[in-house]
Coordinates of C-alpha atoms in Angstrom, one line a residue:
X1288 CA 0.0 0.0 0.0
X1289 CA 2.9 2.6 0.6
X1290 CA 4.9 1.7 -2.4
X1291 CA 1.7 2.7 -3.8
X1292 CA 0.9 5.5 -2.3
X1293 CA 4.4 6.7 -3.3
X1294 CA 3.7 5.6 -7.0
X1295 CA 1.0 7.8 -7.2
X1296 CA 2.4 11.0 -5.1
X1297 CA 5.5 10.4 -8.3
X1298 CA 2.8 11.1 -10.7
X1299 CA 1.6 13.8 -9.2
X1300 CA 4.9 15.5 -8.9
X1301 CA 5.5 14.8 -13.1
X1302 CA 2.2 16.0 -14.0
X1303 CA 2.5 19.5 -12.1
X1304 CA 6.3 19.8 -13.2
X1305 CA 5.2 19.4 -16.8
X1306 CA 2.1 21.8 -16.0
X1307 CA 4.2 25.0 -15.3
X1308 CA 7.0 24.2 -17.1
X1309 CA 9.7 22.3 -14.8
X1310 CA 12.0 19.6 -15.4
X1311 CA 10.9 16.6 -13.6
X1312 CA 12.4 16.8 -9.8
X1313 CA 16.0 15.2 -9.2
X1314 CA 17.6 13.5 -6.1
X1315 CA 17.4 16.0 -3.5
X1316 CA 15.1 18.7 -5.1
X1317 CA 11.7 18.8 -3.8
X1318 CA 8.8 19.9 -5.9
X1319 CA 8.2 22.5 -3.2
X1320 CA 11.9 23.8 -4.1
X1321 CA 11.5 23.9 -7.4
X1322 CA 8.2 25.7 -7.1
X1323 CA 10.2 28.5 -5.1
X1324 CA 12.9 28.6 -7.4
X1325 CA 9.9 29.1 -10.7
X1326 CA 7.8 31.4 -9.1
X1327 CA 10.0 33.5 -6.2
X1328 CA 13.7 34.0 -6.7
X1329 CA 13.9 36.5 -9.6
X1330 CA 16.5 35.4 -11.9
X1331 CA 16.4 36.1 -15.3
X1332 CA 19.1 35.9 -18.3
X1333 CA 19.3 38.9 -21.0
X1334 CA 20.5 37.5 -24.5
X1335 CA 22.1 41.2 -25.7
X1336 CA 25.1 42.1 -28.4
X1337 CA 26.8 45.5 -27.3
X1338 CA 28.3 46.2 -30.8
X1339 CA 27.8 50.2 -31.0
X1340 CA 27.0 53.6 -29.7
X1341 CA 23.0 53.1 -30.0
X1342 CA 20.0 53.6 -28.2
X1343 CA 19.6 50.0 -27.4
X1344 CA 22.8 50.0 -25.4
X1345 CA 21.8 52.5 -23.5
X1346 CA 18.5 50.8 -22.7
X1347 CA 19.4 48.1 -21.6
X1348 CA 21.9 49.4 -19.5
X1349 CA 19.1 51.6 -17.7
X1350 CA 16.7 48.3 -17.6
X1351 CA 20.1 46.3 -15.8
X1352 CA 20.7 48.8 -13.1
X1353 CA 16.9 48.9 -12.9
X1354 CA 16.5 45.0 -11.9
X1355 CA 19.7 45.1 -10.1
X1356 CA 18.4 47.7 -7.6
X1357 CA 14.9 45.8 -7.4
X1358 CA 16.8 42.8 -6.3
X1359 CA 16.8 40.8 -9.3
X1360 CA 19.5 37.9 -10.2
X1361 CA 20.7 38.9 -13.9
X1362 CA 22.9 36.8 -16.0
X1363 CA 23.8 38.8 -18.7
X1364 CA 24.7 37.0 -22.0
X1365 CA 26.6 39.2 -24.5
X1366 CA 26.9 38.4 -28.0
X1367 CA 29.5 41.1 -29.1
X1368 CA 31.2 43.5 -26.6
X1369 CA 32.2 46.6 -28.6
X1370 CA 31.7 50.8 -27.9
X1371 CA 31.2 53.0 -25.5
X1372 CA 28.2 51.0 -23.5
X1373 CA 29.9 47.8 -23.3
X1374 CA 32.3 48.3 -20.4
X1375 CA 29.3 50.0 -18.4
X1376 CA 27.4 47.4 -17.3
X1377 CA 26.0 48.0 -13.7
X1378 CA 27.7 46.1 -11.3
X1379 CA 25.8 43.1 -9.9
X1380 CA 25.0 41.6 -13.3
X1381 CA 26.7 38.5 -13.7
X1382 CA 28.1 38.9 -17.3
X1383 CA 28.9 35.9 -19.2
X1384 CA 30.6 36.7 -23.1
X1385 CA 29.6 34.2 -25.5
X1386 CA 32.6 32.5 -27.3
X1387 CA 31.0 33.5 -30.9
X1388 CA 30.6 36.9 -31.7
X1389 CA 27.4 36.2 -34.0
X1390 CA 24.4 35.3 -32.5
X1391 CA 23.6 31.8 -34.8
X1392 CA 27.2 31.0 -33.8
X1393 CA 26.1 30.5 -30.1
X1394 CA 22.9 28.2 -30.2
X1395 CA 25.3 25.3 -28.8
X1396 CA 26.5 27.5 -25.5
X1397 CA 23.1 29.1 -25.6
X1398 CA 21.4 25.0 -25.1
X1399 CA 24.1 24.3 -22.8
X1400 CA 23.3 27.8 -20.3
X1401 CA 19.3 26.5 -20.8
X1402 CA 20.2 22.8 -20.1
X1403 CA 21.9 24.2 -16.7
X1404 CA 19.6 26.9 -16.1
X1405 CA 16.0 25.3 -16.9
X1406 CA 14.0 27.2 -14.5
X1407 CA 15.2 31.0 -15.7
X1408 CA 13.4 33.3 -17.9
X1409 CA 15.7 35.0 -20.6
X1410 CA 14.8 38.5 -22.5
X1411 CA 16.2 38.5 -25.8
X1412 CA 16.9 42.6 -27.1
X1413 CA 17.0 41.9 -30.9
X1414 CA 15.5 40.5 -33.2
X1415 CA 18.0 37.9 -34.1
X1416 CA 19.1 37.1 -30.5
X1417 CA 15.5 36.1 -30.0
X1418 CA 15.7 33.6 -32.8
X1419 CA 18.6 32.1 -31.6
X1420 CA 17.3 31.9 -28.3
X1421 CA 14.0 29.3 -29.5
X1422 CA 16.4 27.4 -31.6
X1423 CA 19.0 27.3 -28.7
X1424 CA 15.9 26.2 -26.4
X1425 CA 14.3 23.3 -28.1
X1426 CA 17.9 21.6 -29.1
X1427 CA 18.4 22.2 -25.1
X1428 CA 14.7 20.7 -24.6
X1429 CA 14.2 22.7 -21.7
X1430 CA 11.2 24.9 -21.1
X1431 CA 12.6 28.4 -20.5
X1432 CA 10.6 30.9 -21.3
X1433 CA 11.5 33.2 -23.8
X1434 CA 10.7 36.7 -24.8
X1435 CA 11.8 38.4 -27.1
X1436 CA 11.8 41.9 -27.7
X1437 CA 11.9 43.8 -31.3
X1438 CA 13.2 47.8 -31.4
X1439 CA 12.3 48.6 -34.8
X1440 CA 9.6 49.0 -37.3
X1441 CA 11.0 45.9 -39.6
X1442 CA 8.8 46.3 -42.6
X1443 CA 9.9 50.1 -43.4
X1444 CA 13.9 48.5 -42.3
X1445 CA 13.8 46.0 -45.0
X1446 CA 11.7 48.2 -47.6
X1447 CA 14.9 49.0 -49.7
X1448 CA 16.5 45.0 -49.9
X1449 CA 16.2 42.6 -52.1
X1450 CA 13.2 40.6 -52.3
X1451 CA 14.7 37.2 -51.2
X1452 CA 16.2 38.8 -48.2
X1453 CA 12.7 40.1 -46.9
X1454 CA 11.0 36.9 -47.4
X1455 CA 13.5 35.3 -45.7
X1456 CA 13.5 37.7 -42.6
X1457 CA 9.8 37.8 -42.3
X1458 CA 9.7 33.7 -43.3
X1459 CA 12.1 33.2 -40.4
X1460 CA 10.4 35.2 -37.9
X1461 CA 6.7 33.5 -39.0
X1462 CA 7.8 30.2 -38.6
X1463 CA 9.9 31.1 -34.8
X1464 CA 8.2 33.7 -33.3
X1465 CA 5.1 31.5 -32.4
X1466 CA 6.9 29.4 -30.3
X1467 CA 8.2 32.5 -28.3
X1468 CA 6.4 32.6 -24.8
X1469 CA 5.7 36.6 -26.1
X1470 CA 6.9 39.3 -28.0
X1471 CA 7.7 42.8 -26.0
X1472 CA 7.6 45.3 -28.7
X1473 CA 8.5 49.5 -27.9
X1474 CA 5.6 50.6 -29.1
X1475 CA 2.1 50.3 -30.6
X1476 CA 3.4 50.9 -34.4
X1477 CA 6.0 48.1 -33.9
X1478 CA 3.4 45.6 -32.3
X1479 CA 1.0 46.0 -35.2
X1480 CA 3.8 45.4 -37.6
X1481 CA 5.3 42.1 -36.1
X1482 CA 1.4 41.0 -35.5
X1483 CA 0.9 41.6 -39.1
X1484 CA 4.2 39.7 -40.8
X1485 CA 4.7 36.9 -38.0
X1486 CA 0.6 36.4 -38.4
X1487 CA 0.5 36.5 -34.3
X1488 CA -2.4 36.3 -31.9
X1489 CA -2.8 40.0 -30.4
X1490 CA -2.8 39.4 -26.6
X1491 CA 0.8 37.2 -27.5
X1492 CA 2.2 40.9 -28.1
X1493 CA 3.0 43.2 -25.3
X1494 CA 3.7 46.6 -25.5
X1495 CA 6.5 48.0 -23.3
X1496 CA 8.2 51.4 -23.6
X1497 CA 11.5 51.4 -23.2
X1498 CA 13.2 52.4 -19.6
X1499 CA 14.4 55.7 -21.0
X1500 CA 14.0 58.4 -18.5
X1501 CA 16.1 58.5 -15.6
X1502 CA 17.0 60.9 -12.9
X1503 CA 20.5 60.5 -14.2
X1504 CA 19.4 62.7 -17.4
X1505 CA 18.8 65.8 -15.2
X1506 CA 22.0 65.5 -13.3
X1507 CA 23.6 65.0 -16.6
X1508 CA 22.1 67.5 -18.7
X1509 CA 22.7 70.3 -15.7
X1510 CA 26.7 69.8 -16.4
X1511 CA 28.6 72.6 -18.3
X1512 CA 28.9 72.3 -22.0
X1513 CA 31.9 73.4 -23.7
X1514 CA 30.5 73.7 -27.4
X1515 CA 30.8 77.8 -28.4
X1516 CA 27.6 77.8 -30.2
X1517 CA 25.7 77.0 -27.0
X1518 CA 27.1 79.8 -24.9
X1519 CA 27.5 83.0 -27.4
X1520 CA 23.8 82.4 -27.5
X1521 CA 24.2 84.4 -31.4
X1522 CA 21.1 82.3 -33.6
X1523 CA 19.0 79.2 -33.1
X1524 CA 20.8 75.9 -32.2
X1525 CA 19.3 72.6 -33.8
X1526 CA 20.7 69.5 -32.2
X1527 CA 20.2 66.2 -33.5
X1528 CA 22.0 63.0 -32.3
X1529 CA 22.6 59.4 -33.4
X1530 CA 24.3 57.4 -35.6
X1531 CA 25.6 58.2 -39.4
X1532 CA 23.5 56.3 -41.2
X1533 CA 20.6 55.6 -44.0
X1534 CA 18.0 55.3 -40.9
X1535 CA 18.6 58.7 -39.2
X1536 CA 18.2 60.3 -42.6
X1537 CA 20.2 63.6 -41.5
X1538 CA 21.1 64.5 -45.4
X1539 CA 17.6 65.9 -45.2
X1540 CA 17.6 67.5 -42.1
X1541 CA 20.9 69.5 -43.8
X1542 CA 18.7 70.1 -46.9
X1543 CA 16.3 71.9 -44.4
X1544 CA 18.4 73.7 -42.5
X1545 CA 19.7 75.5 -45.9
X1546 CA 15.7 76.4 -46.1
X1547 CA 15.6 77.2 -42.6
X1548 CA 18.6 79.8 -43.1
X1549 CA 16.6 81.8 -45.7
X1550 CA 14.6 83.0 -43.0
X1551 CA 16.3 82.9 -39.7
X1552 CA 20.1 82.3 -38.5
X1553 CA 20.7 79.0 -37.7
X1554 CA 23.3 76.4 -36.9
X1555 CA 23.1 72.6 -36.8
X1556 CA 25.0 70.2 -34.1
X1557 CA 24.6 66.3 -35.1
X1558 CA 25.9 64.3 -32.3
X1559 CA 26.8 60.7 -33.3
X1560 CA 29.8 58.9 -35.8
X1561 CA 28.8 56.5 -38.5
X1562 CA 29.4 55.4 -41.8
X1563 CA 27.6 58.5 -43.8
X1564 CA 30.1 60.9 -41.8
X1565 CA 31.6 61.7 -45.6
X1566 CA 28.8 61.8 -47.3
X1567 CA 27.4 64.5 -45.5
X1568 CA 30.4 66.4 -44.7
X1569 CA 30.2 66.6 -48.8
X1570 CA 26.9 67.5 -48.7
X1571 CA 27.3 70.4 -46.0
X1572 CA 29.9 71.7 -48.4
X1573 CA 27.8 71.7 -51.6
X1574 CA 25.2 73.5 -50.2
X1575 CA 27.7 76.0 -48.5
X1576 CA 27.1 75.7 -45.0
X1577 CA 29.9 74.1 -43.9
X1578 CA 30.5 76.8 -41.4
X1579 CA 27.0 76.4 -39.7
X1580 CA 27.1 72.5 -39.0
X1581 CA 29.2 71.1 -36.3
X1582 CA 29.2 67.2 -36.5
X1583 CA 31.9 66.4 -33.4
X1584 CA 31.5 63.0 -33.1
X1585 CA 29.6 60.7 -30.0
X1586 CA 28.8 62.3 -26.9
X1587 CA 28.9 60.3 -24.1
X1588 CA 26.9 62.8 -22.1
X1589 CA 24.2 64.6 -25.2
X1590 CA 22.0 65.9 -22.6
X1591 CA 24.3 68.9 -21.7
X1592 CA 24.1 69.5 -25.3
X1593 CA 20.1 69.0 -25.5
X1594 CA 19.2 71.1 -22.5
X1595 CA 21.4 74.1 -24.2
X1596 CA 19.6 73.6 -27.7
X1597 CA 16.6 75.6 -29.2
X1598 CA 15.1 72.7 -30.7
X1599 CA 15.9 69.4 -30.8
X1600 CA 15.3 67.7 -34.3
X1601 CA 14.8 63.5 -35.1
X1602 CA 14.7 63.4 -38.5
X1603 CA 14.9 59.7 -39.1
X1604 CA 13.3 57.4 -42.0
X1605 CA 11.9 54.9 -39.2
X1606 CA 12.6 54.3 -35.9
X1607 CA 11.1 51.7 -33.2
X1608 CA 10.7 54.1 -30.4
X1609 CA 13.1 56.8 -30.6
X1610 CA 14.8 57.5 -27.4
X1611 CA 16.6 60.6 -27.8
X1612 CA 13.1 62.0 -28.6
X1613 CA 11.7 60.6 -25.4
X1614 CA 14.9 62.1 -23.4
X1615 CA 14.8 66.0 -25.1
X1616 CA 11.5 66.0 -24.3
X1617 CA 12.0 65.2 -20.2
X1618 CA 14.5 68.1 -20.3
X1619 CA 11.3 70.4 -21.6
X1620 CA 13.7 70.7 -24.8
X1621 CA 11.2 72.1 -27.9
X1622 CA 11.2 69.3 -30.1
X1623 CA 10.4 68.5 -33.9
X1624 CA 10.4 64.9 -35.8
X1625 CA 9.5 63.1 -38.8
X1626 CA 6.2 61.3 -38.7
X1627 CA 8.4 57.9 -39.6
X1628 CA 6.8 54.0 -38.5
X1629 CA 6.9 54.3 -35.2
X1630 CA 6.9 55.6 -32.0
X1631 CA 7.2 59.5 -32.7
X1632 CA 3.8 59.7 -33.7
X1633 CA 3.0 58.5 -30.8
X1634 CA 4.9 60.2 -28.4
X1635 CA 4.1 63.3 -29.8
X1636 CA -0.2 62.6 -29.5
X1637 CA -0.4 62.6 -33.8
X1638 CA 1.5 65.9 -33.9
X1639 CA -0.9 67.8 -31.1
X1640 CA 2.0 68.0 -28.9
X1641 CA 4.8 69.5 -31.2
X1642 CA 4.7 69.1 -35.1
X1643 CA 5.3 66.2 -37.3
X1644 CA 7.1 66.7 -40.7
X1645 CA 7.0 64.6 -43.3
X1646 CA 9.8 61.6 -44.1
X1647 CA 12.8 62.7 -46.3
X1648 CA 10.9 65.9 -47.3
X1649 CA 13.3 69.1 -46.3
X1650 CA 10.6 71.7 -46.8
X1651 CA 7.9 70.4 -44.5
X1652 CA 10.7 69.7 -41.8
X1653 CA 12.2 73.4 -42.1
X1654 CA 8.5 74.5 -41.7
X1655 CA 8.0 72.3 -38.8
X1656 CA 11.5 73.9 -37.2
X1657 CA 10.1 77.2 -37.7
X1658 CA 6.8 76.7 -36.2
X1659 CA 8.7 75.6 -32.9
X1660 CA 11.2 78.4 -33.1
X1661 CA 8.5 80.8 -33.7
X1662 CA 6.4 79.1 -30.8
X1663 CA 8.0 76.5 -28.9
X1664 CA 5.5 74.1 -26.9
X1665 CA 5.5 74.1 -23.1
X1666 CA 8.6 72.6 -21.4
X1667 CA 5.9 70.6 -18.5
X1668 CA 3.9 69.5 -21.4
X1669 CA 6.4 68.3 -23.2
X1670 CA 7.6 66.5 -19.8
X1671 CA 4.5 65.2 -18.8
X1672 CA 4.0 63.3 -22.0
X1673 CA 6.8 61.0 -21.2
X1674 CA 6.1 61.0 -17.7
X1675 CA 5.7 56.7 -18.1
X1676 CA 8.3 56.4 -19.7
X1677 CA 10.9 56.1 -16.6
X1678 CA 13.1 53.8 -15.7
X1679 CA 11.8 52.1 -12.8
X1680 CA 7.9 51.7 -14.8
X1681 CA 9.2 50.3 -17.4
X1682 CA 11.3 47.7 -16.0
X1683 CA 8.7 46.8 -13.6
X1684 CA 6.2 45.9 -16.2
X1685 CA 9.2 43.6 -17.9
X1686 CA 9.3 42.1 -14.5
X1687 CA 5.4 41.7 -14.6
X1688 CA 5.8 40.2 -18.3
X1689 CA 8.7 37.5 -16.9
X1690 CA 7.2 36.7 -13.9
X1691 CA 3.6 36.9 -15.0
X1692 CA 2.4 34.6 -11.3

């Protein structure tokens, strides 16, 4: 009668484990135990590549000190470990570097961290990471759950390639992303674009800002800045920042700064190094206002730059969320931005806040810079809109998506 009594008490134990997602018990682990470790002991693994100067660095830098000062156990798993950001990481993160500095390169140590770590949760930050991740997890056949969260709108991204390389990015992502345990996208414009390629279900999409405003920003942006067109206070100061590229589309924000000088004095500050540096260093020069545009490379502290600014301009092609946006605007620095897929549109209420200019058109965006020259918006309205988009909210409700019991 014991043995089976026992028998059945065994079964019992399988049927829960397999219920919420735990590896039948082993010698000396009680289902009690493992229960604990599931559902109380926060630890989570972050599946990240620090390869630049970007705002997805600096994210997840802010949503790492974030957890680490709630308490929470992070393993953090980098990819690539390159720039500014990737010597910053907060201390308490247990940082493990991959041997492989591409992420498909890593699904064997990725199964082997799953196969030792079944019980832990892991964020994924890209797109590509995430990927790896459910590949990683089913040759590991472990029942982590994974999330995995996208930054950009990937339909407008992949608008210029070739055919075969968009229907194999959105193929790849169709036949993975189901298996996913949810996607955490930046914002509404980026959820309704992975819901519409990947053909998910709508409450398997979760809509997370990113951890963006800090109370570091004020500390930082109150330091002195040494550039001379912020302190001889002669004409407006446009700031833009980011990096050099097709995506930040700052060839048109030169283009309207020559309209914007038929009108007004004006000089340009583009904070940021990438690979269109030349290109529009040639382009200042054509259009003659080499003298007027200041490009002196990454900042690692832009806000002493933005709070010192008359307007601060994103003038980007498409963005996911747009942080620097997001962090003017908690300064109460006038701002103006394209009304690219996504997240700007929504920041700024559909252009009610501050205006929206058209993508890769120079005349509507000089017009737009005008309008907040002319009448900049209110500095607590402007600070009030991003209000939820601190730090500490926004890694809660990560928390609340990884630990959703």
């Amino acid at each position: 009668m014991q043995e089976l009594t026992e028998h059945y008490k065994g079964n019992i134990k399988k049927i829960l484990c397999a219920k919420i997602g735990i590896i039948p018990p082993v010698q000396g682990n009680t289902l009690c135990r493992q229960m604990k470790s599931r559902f109380d002991n926060r630890r989570v693994a972050v599946l990240a590549s620090f390869s630049g100067e970007g705002g997805v660095e600096r994210m997840l830098l802010n949503l790492l000190r974030a957890w680490v000062d709630q308490g929470v156990d992070v393993d953090l798993l980098r990819i690539k470990r390159r720039g500014p950001f990737a010597e910053r990481i907060p201390a308490g993160v247990n940082t493990i570097d991959l041997p492989i500095r591409h992420s498909w390169g890593n699904i064997v140590s990725l199964a082997r961290y799953f196969r030792n770590h079944p019980l832990r949760p892991l964020l994924a930050a890209k797109e590509r990471a995430g990927q790896t991740a459910l590949v990683a997890r089913k040759l590991a056949r472990t029942r982590n759950r994974i999330f995995i969260r996208l930054g950009t709108h990937l339909s407008t991204a992949l608008r210029d390639k070739s055919a075969p390389r968009r229907w194999l990015r959105f193929k790849t992502a169709g036949l993975l992303y189901p298996s996913a345990d949810g996607i955490i996208a930046i914002s509404r414009g980026v959820a309704e674009d992975v819901a519409r390629f990947a053909q998910l279900p709508e409450e398997m999409i979760r809509v997370i800002p990113n951890p963006v405003i800090s109370p570091e920003i004020k500390k930082a942006s109150m330091e002195p800045v040494d550039h001379p067109w912020l302190i001889d206070g002669s004409g407006s100061v446009l700031l833009a920042a980011g990096r050099l590229t097709r995506q930040k589309d700052f060839s048109t924000l030169i283009r309207a700064l020559a309209k914007i000088r038929e009108s007004r004095e004006a000089r340009l500050i583009i904070l940021g190094d990438g690979p269109k540096r030349v290109e529009l260093e040639d382009l200042s020069r054509q259009l003659g206002l080499e003298c007027v545009i200041d490009m002196p490379g990454f900042a690692t502290n832009p806000y002493k730059f933005m709070a010192q600014a008359d307007v601060f301009v994103l003038s980007s092609v498409w963005e996911g969320f747009g942080n620097v946006l997001a962090e003017a605007m908690s300064l109460g620095v006038p701002v103006v931005s394209t009304d690219c897929p996504s997240g700007p549109g929504e920041m700024l209420q559909q252009g009610s806040l501050s205006p929206l200019a058209g993508v890769g058109d120079p005349q509507d965006l000089a017009r737009a810079v005008l309008g907040v020259l002319e009448n900049p918006p209110s500095s607590k309205t402007l600070q009030n809109a991003v209000a939820n988009y601190a730090v500490e909210a926004s890694a809660k409700r990560y928390l609340d998506t990884l630990f959703p019991i």
